[in-house]
Coordinates of C-alpha atoms in Angstrom, one line a residue:
M1 CA -0.1 0.3 -0.2
D2 CA 1.3 3.6 -0.5
S3 CA 1.4 5.8 2.4
S4 CA 3.7 8.7 0.7
P5 CA 3.3 12.1 1.9
Q6 CA 0.9 12.8 -2.2
T7 CA -1.1 9.7 -1.5
H8 CA -2.4 10.2 2.2
L9 CA -2.5 14.3 0.6
R10 CA -4.7 12.9 -3.0
Q11 CA -7.0 10.6 -0.6
R12 CA -7.5 14.1 1.7
L13 CA -9.1 16.2 -0.9
H14 CA -11.3 13.3 -2.7
T15 CA -12.5 13.7 1.1
H16 CA -12.8 17.6 1.6
L17 CA -13.7 17.8 -2.3
E18 CA -16.4 15.5 -1.8
V19 CA -18.4 16.9 0.7
L20 CA -18.0 20.5 -0.6
Y21 CA -18.4 20.2 -4.9
P22 CA -19.8 16.5 -5.4
E23 CA -21.2 17.1 -8.8
L24 CA -17.6 18.8 -10.1
D25 CA -15.0 16.4 -11.6
I26 CA -13.0 15.7 -7.5
A27 CA -9.7 14.0 -9.7
A28 CA -8.8 17.4 -11.5
L29 CA -9.6 19.6 -8.8
G30 CA -7.4 18.0 -6.4
E31 CA -5.2 17.8 -9.2
E32 CA -5.5 21.5 -9.3
I33 CA -4.7 22.3 -6.1
I34 CA -1.6 19.9 -5.9
S35 CA -0.2 21.9 -9.0
L36 CA -1.5 25.6 -6.9
M37 CA 0.0 25.1 -4.1
Y38 CA 3.7 22.6 -5.9
L39 CA 2.4 20.3 -3.6
D40 CA 3.8 17.9 -6.8
Q41 CA 7.1 19.1 -6.2
R42 CA 8.0 19.0 -2.7
C43 CA 5.2 16.8 -0.1
F44 CA 5.0 16.2 3.4
M45 CA 4.1 14.4 6.0
P46 CA 1.9 16.1 8.8
E47 CA 2.6 14.6 12.3
A48 CA -0.6 13.5 14.1
H49 CA -1.2 16.3 17.5
K50 CA 2.2 17.8 17.4
N51 CA 2.6 21.2 19.1
L52 CA 4.0 23.8 17.7
W53 CA 4.7 25.7 20.9
D54 CA 5.5 25.8 24.8
E55 CA 5.8 27.9 27.1
S56 CA 8.0 30.7 26.0
S57 CA 5.4 31.0 23.2
V58 CA 4.4 34.5 22.8
M59 CA 2.8 36.7 20.9
V60 CA 1.7 40.5 20.4
I61 CA -1.0 41.6 17.8
S62 CA -0.4 45.3 15.9
Y63 CA -1.3 47.3 12.8
G64 CA 1.7 47.9 10.6
D65 CA 1.4 51.4 11.3
S66 CA 0.8 50.5 15.2
I67 CA 4.4 52.9 15.3
L68 CA 5.3 55.7 13.2
R69 CA 8.7 57.1 12.4
E70 CA 8.8 60.6 9.9
G71 CA 10.1 59.2 6.6
E72 CA 10.3 55.6 7.3
W73 CA 7.9 52.4 5.9
P74 CA 5.9 51.5 9.1
L75 CA 6.7 48.1 9.1
H76 CA 10.2 49.2 9.4
T77 CA 9.4 51.3 11.8
L78 CA 7.3 48.3 13.8
H79 CA 9.9 45.7 13.1
D80 CA 12.9 47.7 14.7
F81 CA 10.3 48.1 17.6
L82 CA 10.0 44.7 18.1
R83 CA 13.7 43.6 17.5
K84 CA 15.0 46.2 20.0
E85 CA 12.5 45.9 22.8
L86 CA 11.2 42.0 22.3
K87 CA 13.3 40.1 20.8
G88 CA 13.4 37.2 22.9
L89 CA 10.6 37.5 24.3
L90 CA 8.1 36.7 22.1
S91 CA 7.3 34.4 19.9
G92 CA 5.1 35.9 16.9
V93 CA 4.0 38.6 16.2
H94 CA 0.6 39.4 14.0
I95 CA 0.4 41.9 11.9
L96 CA -2.8 42.5 11.1
P97 CA -3.7 43.1 7.3
F98 CA -1.9 44.4 4.9
Y99 CA -2.5 45.2 1.8
P100 CA -4.3 47.6 0.2
Y101 CA -8.3 47.9 1.3
S102 CA -10.9 49.9 1.4
S103 CA -12.7 50.2 4.8
D104 CA -13.0 48.5 7.8
D105 CA -9.1 49.0 8.6
G106 CA -7.5 46.5 6.4
F107 CA -10.3 44.2 6.2
A108 CA -12.2 45.6 3.1
V109 CA -9.3 43.8 1.3
I110 CA -9.0 45.4 -2.2
N111 CA -5.7 42.8 -3.6
Y112 CA -4.6 40.1 -1.7
V113 CA -1.2 39.8 -2.6
E114 CA -0.2 43.7 -2.8
V115 CA 1.3 45.3 0.3
N116 CA -0.3 48.5 1.0
P117 CA 2.3 50.9 -0.6
S118 CA 1.3 53.1 3.4
L119 CA 3.2 50.6 5.1
G120 CA 6.2 48.9 3.7
E121 CA 6.8 46.1 1.0
W122 CA 6.6 43.3 0.9
Q123 CA 11.0 42.9 1.8
D124 CA 9.0 44.6 5.2
V125 CA 7.0 41.7 5.9
S126 CA 9.2 38.9 5.0
A127 CA 12.0 40.5 7.0
I128 CA 9.8 40.3 9.9
A129 CA 9.0 36.9 9.4
R130 CA 12.5 35.8 9.8
D131 CA 12.7 37.5 12.5
F132 CA 9.4 35.9 14.7
D133 CA 6.9 34.1 13.2
L134 CA 4.4 35.9 11.4
M135 CA 0.4 35.5 11.5
A136 CA -1.9 37.1 9.3
D137 CA -4.9 37.9 8.2
L138 CA -6.6 35.2 5.3
V139 CA -10.0 37.7 5.0
I140 CA -11.6 34.7 3.5
N141 CA -15.3 35.8 4.0
H142 CA -15.2 38.6 1.6
C143 CA -14.2 41.3 0.2
S144 CA -13.6 45.3 -0.6
S145 CA -16.0 46.4 -3.1
R146 CA -13.6 48.7 -5.1
S147 CA -11.3 45.4 -5.7
Q148 CA -11.0 44.5 -9.1
W149 CA -13.4 40.6 -8.1
F150 CA -16.3 43.0 -8.5
E151 CA -15.1 45.1 -11.2
N152 CA -15.1 42.4 -12.5
F153 CA -17.9 40.9 -10.9
K154 CA -20.0 44.7 -12.7
Q155 CA -19.0 44.0 -15.8
R156 CA -19.9 40.6 -15.7
K157 CA -16.2 39.2 -16.7
D158 CA -13.6 36.4 -15.7
P159 CA -12.4 36.6 -13.1
G160 CA -14.9 37.9 -10.6
Q161 CA -18.5 37.6 -12.0
H162 CA -19.3 34.4 -10.6
Y163 CA -17.3 34.5 -7.6
F164 CA -20.1 36.8 -5.4
V165 CA -23.2 34.8 -3.2
E166 CA -26.2 37.3 -4.9
A167 CA -29.2 36.8 -3.8
D168 CA -33.0 37.5 -4.5
P169 CA -34.3 40.0 -2.4
Q170 CA -38.0 38.3 -1.7
L171 CA -36.6 35.3 0.1
D172 CA -37.2 35.8 4.1
Y173 CA -33.5 35.8 5.4
S174 CA -33.8 36.3 8.9
A175 CA -32.5 33.0 10.0
V176 CA -29.4 34.5 8.9
V177 CA -27.3 35.8 12.0
R178 CA -25.0 37.7 11.5
P179 CA -23.1 40.7 13.8
R180 CA -23.9 44.1 11.9
T181 CA -27.2 46.4 11.7
S182 CA -26.4 47.3 8.0
P183 CA -29.6 46.0 5.4
L184 CA -28.2 42.2 4.4
L185 CA -28.5 42.5 0.7
A186 CA -26.6 45.8 -1.7
E187 CA -28.2 46.3 -4.8
V188 CA -25.6 46.8 -6.7
Q189 CA -25.7 47.8 -10.9
T190 CA -24.1 45.8 -12.7
L191 CA -23.8 45.1 -17.2
D192 CA -26.7 42.6 -17.2
G193 CA -28.8 44.2 -15.0
K194 CA -29.6 44.9 -10.8
R195 CA -28.2 42.1 -9.0
H196 CA -28.5 41.7 -5.1
V197 CA -25.0 40.5 -3.3
W198 CA -24.8 39.1 0.3
C199 CA -22.9 41.4 2.2
T200 CA -22.2 39.4 5.5
F201 CA -20.5 43.1 7.7
S202 CA -20.7 45.9 5.8
H203 CA -22.0 46.8 1.9
D204 CA -17.7 47.5 1.3
Q205 CA -17.6 43.8 2.2
V206 CA -19.0 41.8 -0.5
D207 CA -19.0 37.6 0.9
L208 CA -17.0 35.4 -2.3
N209 CA -18.9 32.3 -2.8
F210 CA -17.2 29.0 -2.8
Q211 CA -19.4 27.6 -3.6
N212 CA -17.6 28.5 -7.0
P213 CA -14.2 25.9 -7.3
D214 CA -12.5 28.7 -9.0
V215 CA -12.6 30.4 -5.2
L216 CA -11.2 28.5 -3.5
L217 CA -8.8 28.1 -6.0
E218 CA -7.6 31.1 -5.7
F219 CA -7.4 31.9 -2.1
I220 CA -4.9 28.0 -2.7
R221 CA -2.7 30.1 -5.1
I222 CA -3.0 33.3 -2.6
V223 CA -2.0 30.9 0.5
R224 CA 1.2 29.5 -1.7
H225 CA 2.0 33.4 -2.3
Y226 CA 2.2 33.6 2.2
L227 CA 3.0 30.6 2.4
D228 CA 7.0 31.8 0.0
Q229 CA 6.8 34.9 1.6
G230 CA 7.7 33.4 4.8
I231 CA 4.1 33.6 6.4
K232 CA 4.0 30.6 9.6
I233 CA 0.4 31.7 11.1
F234 CA -3.5 31.8 8.8
R235 CA -5.7 33.7 10.3
L236 CA -9.5 32.5 9.4
D237 CA -11.1 35.3 9.4
A238 CA -14.8 35.4 10.1
V239 CA -14.4 32.6 8.4
A240 CA -17.3 31.4 10.2
F241 CA -19.4 33.2 7.8
L242 CA -18.3 30.7 5.3
W243 CA -21.3 28.9 3.7
K244 CA -24.3 30.9 3.1
V245 CA -27.4 28.6 2.6
P246 CA -30.7 30.4 2.2
G247 CA -33.3 29.8 5.1
T248 CA -30.1 28.4 7.8
S249 CA -28.2 30.3 10.0
S250 CA -25.2 30.6 7.5
L251 CA -23.7 30.2 10.6
N252 CA -21.0 27.7 11.4
L253 CA -22.3 25.4 8.7
D254 CA -20.8 21.6 8.0
E255 CA -19.5 23.5 4.9
T256 CA -17.5 26.1 6.0
H257 CA -16.2 23.2 8.0
E258 CA -15.2 21.2 5.9
A259 CA -13.8 24.4 3.7
V260 CA -11.2 24.7 6.7
R261 CA -10.3 21.8 7.5
L262 CA -9.7 21.2 3.4
L263 CA -6.7 24.7 3.8
R264 CA -5.1 22.6 7.0
T265 CA -4.8 19.4 4.9
V266 CA -3.0 22.1 2.1
I267 CA -1.0 23.6 4.5
E268 CA 0.1 21.2 6.2
H269 CA 1.5 19.1 3.9
A270 CA 3.1 22.2 2.2
A271 CA 4.6 23.8 5.9
P272 CA 4.3 21.4 8.7
D273 CA 5.4 23.8 11.3
A274 CA 2.7 25.9 10.0
I275 CA -0.7 26.8 11.6
I276 CA -4.2 27.9 11.7
I277 CA -6.0 29.9 13.4
T278 CA -9.6 30.3 12.8
E279 CA -11.3 33.4 14.5
T280 CA -14.9 32.8 15.3
N281 CA -17.0 35.2 17.9
I282 CA -19.6 33.5 18.5
P283 CA -20.5 31.1 22.3
L284 CA -18.5 28.9 23.4
R285 CA -19.5 25.8 22.7
E286 CA -19.8 26.6 18.6
N287 CA -16.4 28.3 19.1
L288 CA -14.7 25.1 20.0
A289 CA -15.9 23.1 17.5
Y290 CA -13.5 24.2 14.8
F291 CA -10.9 22.5 17.3
G292 CA -12.2 19.8 15.0
N293 CA -10.3 15.9 15.3
A294 CA -7.6 18.1 15.2
N295 CA -8.0 18.2 12.2
E296 CA -9.4 21.2 12.1
A297 CA -8.4 24.3 13.2
H298 CA -4.3 24.7 15.2
L299 CA -6.0 27.9 18.0
V300 CA -9.0 28.5 18.8
Y301 CA -9.3 32.2 20.0
N302 CA -10.7 32.2 23.6
F303 CA -13.8 34.6 22.7
S304 CA -14.7 34.1 25.7
L305 CA -12.3 35.4 27.9
P306 CA -11.6 38.7 27.3
P307 CA -15.1 39.7 28.4
L308 CA -15.9 37.3 31.8
L309 CA -12.2 38.1 32.7
L310 CA -12.7 42.1 32.8
N311 CA -15.9 41.4 34.5
T312 CA -13.7 39.9 37.1
L313 CA -11.3 41.9 37.5
V314 CA -14.4 45.2 37.9
S315 CA -16.8 43.3 39.7
G316 CA -14.1 41.3 42.4
S317 CA -16.1 38.1 41.4
C318 CA -14.6 35.4 39.6
R319 CA -17.7 33.2 40.1
A320 CA -18.5 33.6 36.8
L321 CA -14.7 33.1 35.0
K322 CA -14.2 30.0 37.3
S323 CA -17.4 28.8 36.8
W324 CA -16.3 28.8 32.4
M325 CA -12.9 27.3 33.1
M326 CA -14.2 24.9 34.9
G327 CA -16.6 23.9 32.6
M328 CA -13.4 24.1 29.0
P329 CA -11.8 21.4 28.2
A330 CA -8.4 20.6 27.6
A331 CA -7.1 20.6 24.5
Q332 CA -5.3 17.9 22.7
D333 CA -1.9 17.9 21.6
G334 CA -1.8 19.3 18.9
T335 CA -4.9 21.7 19.0
T336 CA -4.1 24.9 22.2
Y337 CA -6.7 28.0 22.9
F338 CA -5.1 31.6 21.8
N339 CA -5.8 33.5 24.6
F340 CA -6.2 37.2 24.4
I341 CA -8.1 39.9 26.5
A342 CA -7.8 42.8 23.8
S343 CA -7.5 43.2 20.8
H344 CA -8.1 45.5 17.3
D345 CA -11.7 45.7 17.7
G346 CA -13.0 45.8 21.2
I347 CA -14.2 43.4 23.9
G348 CA -17.2 40.4 22.3
L349 CA -19.8 39.6 24.4
R350 CA -21.7 37.6 22.6
P351 CA -19.1 34.7 23.5
A352 CA -19.8 35.7 27.2
E353 CA -24.3 34.8 26.3
G354 CA -24.7 32.5 28.7
L355 CA -22.0 32.8 31.3
L356 CA -23.2 36.0 32.5
S357 CA -26.6 37.3 32.7
D358 CA -28.4 39.8 31.6
D359 CA -28.2 41.8 33.9
E360 CA -24.5 40.9 34.6
L361 CA -23.5 42.3 31.3
G362 CA -25.9 45.1 31.6
D363 CA -24.4 46.2 34.5
L364 CA -20.3 46.3 32.5
V365 CA -21.7 48.2 29.5
K366 CA -22.9 50.7 31.4
L367 CA -19.2 50.7 33.6
M368 CA -17.3 50.6 29.8
Q369 CA -19.3 53.7 28.8
E370 CA -18.7 55.5 31.8
S371 CA -15.2 54.6 31.5
G372 CA -15.4 56.7 28.0
G373 CA -16.2 53.6 26.1
K374 CA -18.3 53.2 23.3
V375 CA -21.1 50.2 21.9
S376 CA -20.9 47.9 19.1
W377 CA -24.3 47.2 18.0
R378 CA -26.2 43.7 15.4
A379 CA -29.9 43.1 14.8
L380 CA -31.5 40.2 16.2
G381 CA -34.0 38.2 13.7
N382 CA -37.0 39.9 15.5
G383 CA -35.9 43.4 15.3
E384 CA -33.8 44.1 18.2
N385 CA -30.3 45.0 18.9
R386 CA -28.6 43.4 21.4
P387 CA -24.9 45.7 22.3
Y388 CA -22.4 43.3 20.5
E389 CA -19.0 44.0 22.0
I390 CA -17.6 47.1 24.1
N391 CA -14.9 49.4 22.3
I392 CA -12.6 51.1 25.2
S393 CA -8.3 50.2 25.6
L394 CA -7.7 47.6 27.9
F395 CA -6.8 49.9 30.7
D396 CA -9.6 53.1 30.3
A397 CA -11.2 49.9 30.9
M398 CA -9.9 49.7 34.0
R399 CA -9.9 52.7 35.5
R400 CA -13.0 52.0 38.4
R401 CA -14.2 49.0 40.1
M402 CA -18.3 48.5 39.8
D403 CA -19.3 49.2 43.2
Q404 CA -18.1 53.0 42.8
G405 CA -21.3 54.6 41.2
A406 CA -21.5 56.9 38.6
G407 CA -18.8 59.9 39.0
S408 CA -17.1 58.5 42.1
D409 CA -13.1 58.9 41.9
E410 CA -10.9 56.4 40.3
D411 CA -9.6 54.0 43.6
G412 CA -6.0 54.3 42.6
Y413 CA -5.5 50.3 41.1
Q414 CA -6.3 50.7 38.0
E415 CA -2.4 49.8 36.6
A416 CA -3.4 46.8 39.7
R417 CA -6.4 45.5 38.4
F418 CA -4.8 45.5 34.1
L419 CA -1.4 44.2 35.4
C420 CA -3.6 41.1 37.4
A421 CA -5.8 40.4 34.1
H422 CA -2.3 40.5 32.0
A423 CA -1.3 37.8 34.5
L424 CA -3.5 35.7 35.2
M425 CA -3.3 35.4 31.1
L426 CA -0.1 34.1 30.8
A427 CA -0.5 30.9 33.6
I428 CA -4.2 29.5 31.4
Q429 CA -4.3 26.5 30.0
G430 CA -3.1 28.2 26.1
L431 CA -1.2 30.5 24.1
P432 CA -1.0 33.8 25.6
A433 CA -1.3 37.6 23.3
F434 CA -1.0 40.9 23.8
Y435 CA -2.9 43.8 21.9
I436 CA 0.5 46.1 21.1
H437 CA -2.0 48.7 23.3
S438 CA -2.1 46.3 26.2
L439 CA 1.9 46.5 26.3
L440 CA 1.8 50.1 25.7
A441 CA -1.0 50.7 28.4
T442 CA -2.3 53.1 25.5
E443 CA -5.2 54.9 27.0
N444 CA -8.8 56.4 25.0
D445 CA -7.7 57.8 21.2
E446 CA -10.9 59.9 21.5
K447 CA -9.7 62.3 18.5
R448 CA -9.4 59.4 16.3
V449 CA -13.0 58.3 16.9
L450 CA -13.6 61.7 15.7
H451 CA -11.9 61.9 13.0
T452 CA -13.2 58.4 12.1
S453 CA -16.4 57.8 13.1
H454 CA -15.9 54.3 14.1
N455 CA -16.3 53.3 17.8
R456 CA -13.1 50.4 17.0
S457 CA -10.8 53.9 16.1
I458 CA -10.8 54.1 19.8
N459 CA -8.1 51.1 20.6
R460 CA -6.1 52.0 16.9
H461 CA -4.5 54.7 18.4
Q462 CA -0.6 55.6 16.3
W463 CA 2.3 56.5 18.5
Q464 CA 4.7 58.1 17.7
L465 CA 8.0 56.2 17.3
E466 CA 9.7 59.6 19.9
E467 CA 7.2 60.9 21.3
L468 CA 7.0 57.0 22.9
E469 CA 10.2 56.5 23.6
E470 CA 10.4 59.0 25.6
K471 CA 7.3 57.9 27.9
L472 CA 9.0 54.1 27.6
A473 CA 12.0 56.3 29.0
S474 CA 9.9 57.8 32.0
S475 CA 7.9 57.9 35.3
T476 CA 4.9 57.0 33.5
H477 CA 2.3 54.5 33.8
H478 CA 3.5 53.1 30.0
A479 CA 7.4 52.7 31.8
R480 CA 5.6 50.8 34.6
I481 CA 3.2 48.9 33.0
F482 CA 5.5 48.0 30.0
A483 CA 8.1 46.4 32.0
E484 CA 6.7 44.6 34.4
L485 CA 4.9 43.5 31.2
K486 CA 8.5 41.9 30.0
T487 CA 9.1 40.5 33.5
L488 CA 5.6 38.2 33.6
I489 CA 6.6 37.0 30.1
A490 CA 10.0 36.6 30.7
L491 CA 9.2 34.5 34.0
R492 CA 6.8 32.4 32.6
A493 CA 8.7 31.4 29.3
K494 CA 10.9 29.7 32.3
Q495 CA 8.7 27.0 33.3
P496 CA 7.3 24.2 31.9
A497 CA 4.0 23.9 33.6
F498 CA 2.9 27.1 32.2
H499 CA 3.1 25.2 28.9
P500 CA 0.4 25.4 26.4
N501 CA -0.6 21.6 27.2
A502 CA 0.2 21.1 30.4
A503 CA -2.1 20.7 32.6
Q504 CA -4.8 22.7 35.0
Y505 CA -7.2 22.3 37.8
P506 CA -9.5 25.6 39.1
L507 CA -8.7 26.5 42.2
H508 CA -12.1 26.1 45.1
L509 CA -10.7 30.2 47.0
G510 CA -14.2 32.4 47.1
D511 CA -15.2 35.1 44.8
Q512 CA -12.9 37.5 45.3
V513 CA -9.6 35.2 44.4
F514 CA -9.1 32.4 41.4
G515 CA -6.6 30.2 41.5
I516 CA -5.1 27.9 39.6
R517 CA -2.6 24.7 39.9
R518 CA -0.5 24.1 36.9
E519 CA 1.7 20.6 36.2
T520 CA 3.5 19.5 33.7
R521 CA 5.1 15.2 34.2
S522 CA 7.8 14.0 32.4
K523 CA 10.9 11.7 32.8
D524 CA 12.9 14.6 32.4
E525 CA 12.9 16.0 36.1
R526 CA 13.5 19.3 35.2
R527 CA 10.4 19.8 32.8
S528 CA 8.2 18.0 36.0
Q529 CA 6.4 21.3 37.5
T530 CA 3.5 22.9 39.0
I531 CA 2.9 26.1 40.3
L532 CA 0.1 27.4 41.7
A533 CA -1.4 30.3 39.9
L534 CA -2.9 32.8 42.8
Y535 CA -4.8 35.9 42.0
N536 CA -6.8 38.2 44.3
V537 CA -9.5 40.0 42.6
S538 CA -10.6 41.7 45.2
A539 CA -10.1 46.0 46.0
E540 CA -9.6 44.4 50.0
V541 CA -7.0 41.7 51.1
Q542 CA -7.7 38.1 50.9
K543 CA -5.6 35.6 53.6
I544 CA -5.8 32.3 51.5
P545 CA -5.6 28.9 54.0
M546 CA -3.5 27.7 52.5
A547 CA -4.3 24.6 54.2
E548 CA -7.0 23.7 53.0
L549 CA -5.5 23.3 49.2
N550 CA -4.7 20.0 50.0
L551 CA -1.4 20.6 48.4
G552 CA 0.3 17.3 48.1
E553 CA 3.6 16.1 49.2
A554 CA 5.2 19.0 48.3
T555 CA 7.3 21.5 51.9
C556 CA 7.0 24.1 50.7
W557 CA 6.1 26.3 48.0
R558 CA 8.5 29.5 46.7
D559 CA 6.7 32.3 45.1
L560 CA 8.3 32.8 41.8
F561 CA 8.9 36.0 41.5
S562 CA 10.7 36.5 44.8
G563 CA 12.3 33.2 45.1
A564 CA 10.6 33.7 49.0
D565 CA 8.6 30.9 50.7
V566 CA 5.2 33.7 50.9
V567 CA 3.2 31.5 53.0
G568 CA 3.1 33.3 57.4
D569 CA 4.3 31.4 59.9
D570 CA -0.4 30.9 60.4
G571 CA -0.5 29.4 57.5
H572 CA -2.1 31.6 55.4
L573 CA -1.1 33.2 52.4
R574 CA -1.7 37.1 52.0
L575 CA -2.8 38.9 48.9
P576 CA -3.1 43.1 48.6
P577 CA -5.5 43.9 46.3
Y578 CA -5.5 42.6 43.4
A579 CA -1.6 41.4 43.4
Y580 CA -0.9 37.8 42.4
C581 CA 2.1 35.2 42.5
W582 CA 3.2 31.9 41.8
L583 CA 3.8 29.4 43.8
E584 CA 5.7 26.8 42.7
A585 CA 5.9 23.3 44.3
Q586 CA 9.3 22.6 46.4
Y587 CA 9.2 18.9 47.7

């Protein structure tokens, strides 16, 4: 029996294509995919359940122009900053869409294989990829209404005339789930008359028709190009909406999952160390389905973490966070969670539905508005609108507690809450990622919101490098936060128990103290380790009776920050407001 990588590849492609395009010549289509990916020339056998990360894996998320220096391409400036300040601390960087675009700060792509000339060139992208594992967006659900493909659609010529989802405006689309309040269909004038195209997000972002295999082949070419430029991690943007069927939700359809499996197959046969991450901002169970049987995404965004962790720190109760974590399944080897608590978008609320009550969500939204935040809405099938995300910088989100009351002064714990949140993110199971404006503790950018009229601009500040360097070199909250986060990242990288797939056990310490036990066991004793990560999420001092934790054979617990045994003579650990500790078992 032939067990070559090419045979394995062809068998899996046949399975995928049979689901997606059963009426086509799938053998010929499979061979075209193989040729476009050069897999007839070089093909690897992927290793199942292989972890492509370890405890030193930490990422940063940034726009290509988040940091600017006069007279220099922004991608070059960003690269210089990352090398100077974070080389050796970060394993990877996610540069948000760096292609020519028409709206949505990059997510309405005009041309997928060009670099936005205002940012730099492909050589700048590849230079970053040589120093860091580079994540790039495959904006796969839609493209710009100003793209050549859509111009060709209107002119009724190829390539493009059959690349977009058309729909009958007389049909009922009330079952469709989408995160926007704008009309689903956009009327477009073409050479053949008026057509109506499907627009999940905005009328400048027209949904692509993956029921046409030519669209799939276009994206196969794009994937190959990205691999050739050094891109290692493929972020499948808004992929949950990929396949449309009128009369259904057109969300998370079986064909969408099959398309993800197909992309996984071709990418891992071309580059065994490449990683797929699905951006699916949806409720927990649906989100976890994108792991598949360790044959879809390597990483899934832990979308429930940001709203739950924010609520924990501002409410002073970890009840919801702990309850959620107790129900989170351990990721199989070869998969893990992508942990983040801030991003270029907002703090999504839909992943908290069912985890926080309507009253809790309402209280959180109200507090964030009092801290300068904005709210974005989505339309429900019954015509109502519901909060979809909170738009705010994470640093400003930590200004106040819920129990302070409207108009009250800040309590002096903003920095402590902010650091506690990140120390918690670094300790839980999964691969952590920092939004660059969290690393730098950037505040709300109200001027940018006024300039763009978009809520999300509040957390998309552009730093001038000279001003940023001055802030980081002086006694500012930016400098304090940046230094402390770098210390946390460096310390985490040395702890085997913080491997993204190491075992994790929530502890029961009441609502004011969040705790987890992380441990790894290995034949190599240097890789065996047990850590207790403990967090006071309240504004009051907390005393933890260590004897009640049933800690087993450990003779003492050494604080990884100070190196000392921090348990008092009375057997209690004392944690000041919003303090945290990582305790290593000593035997």
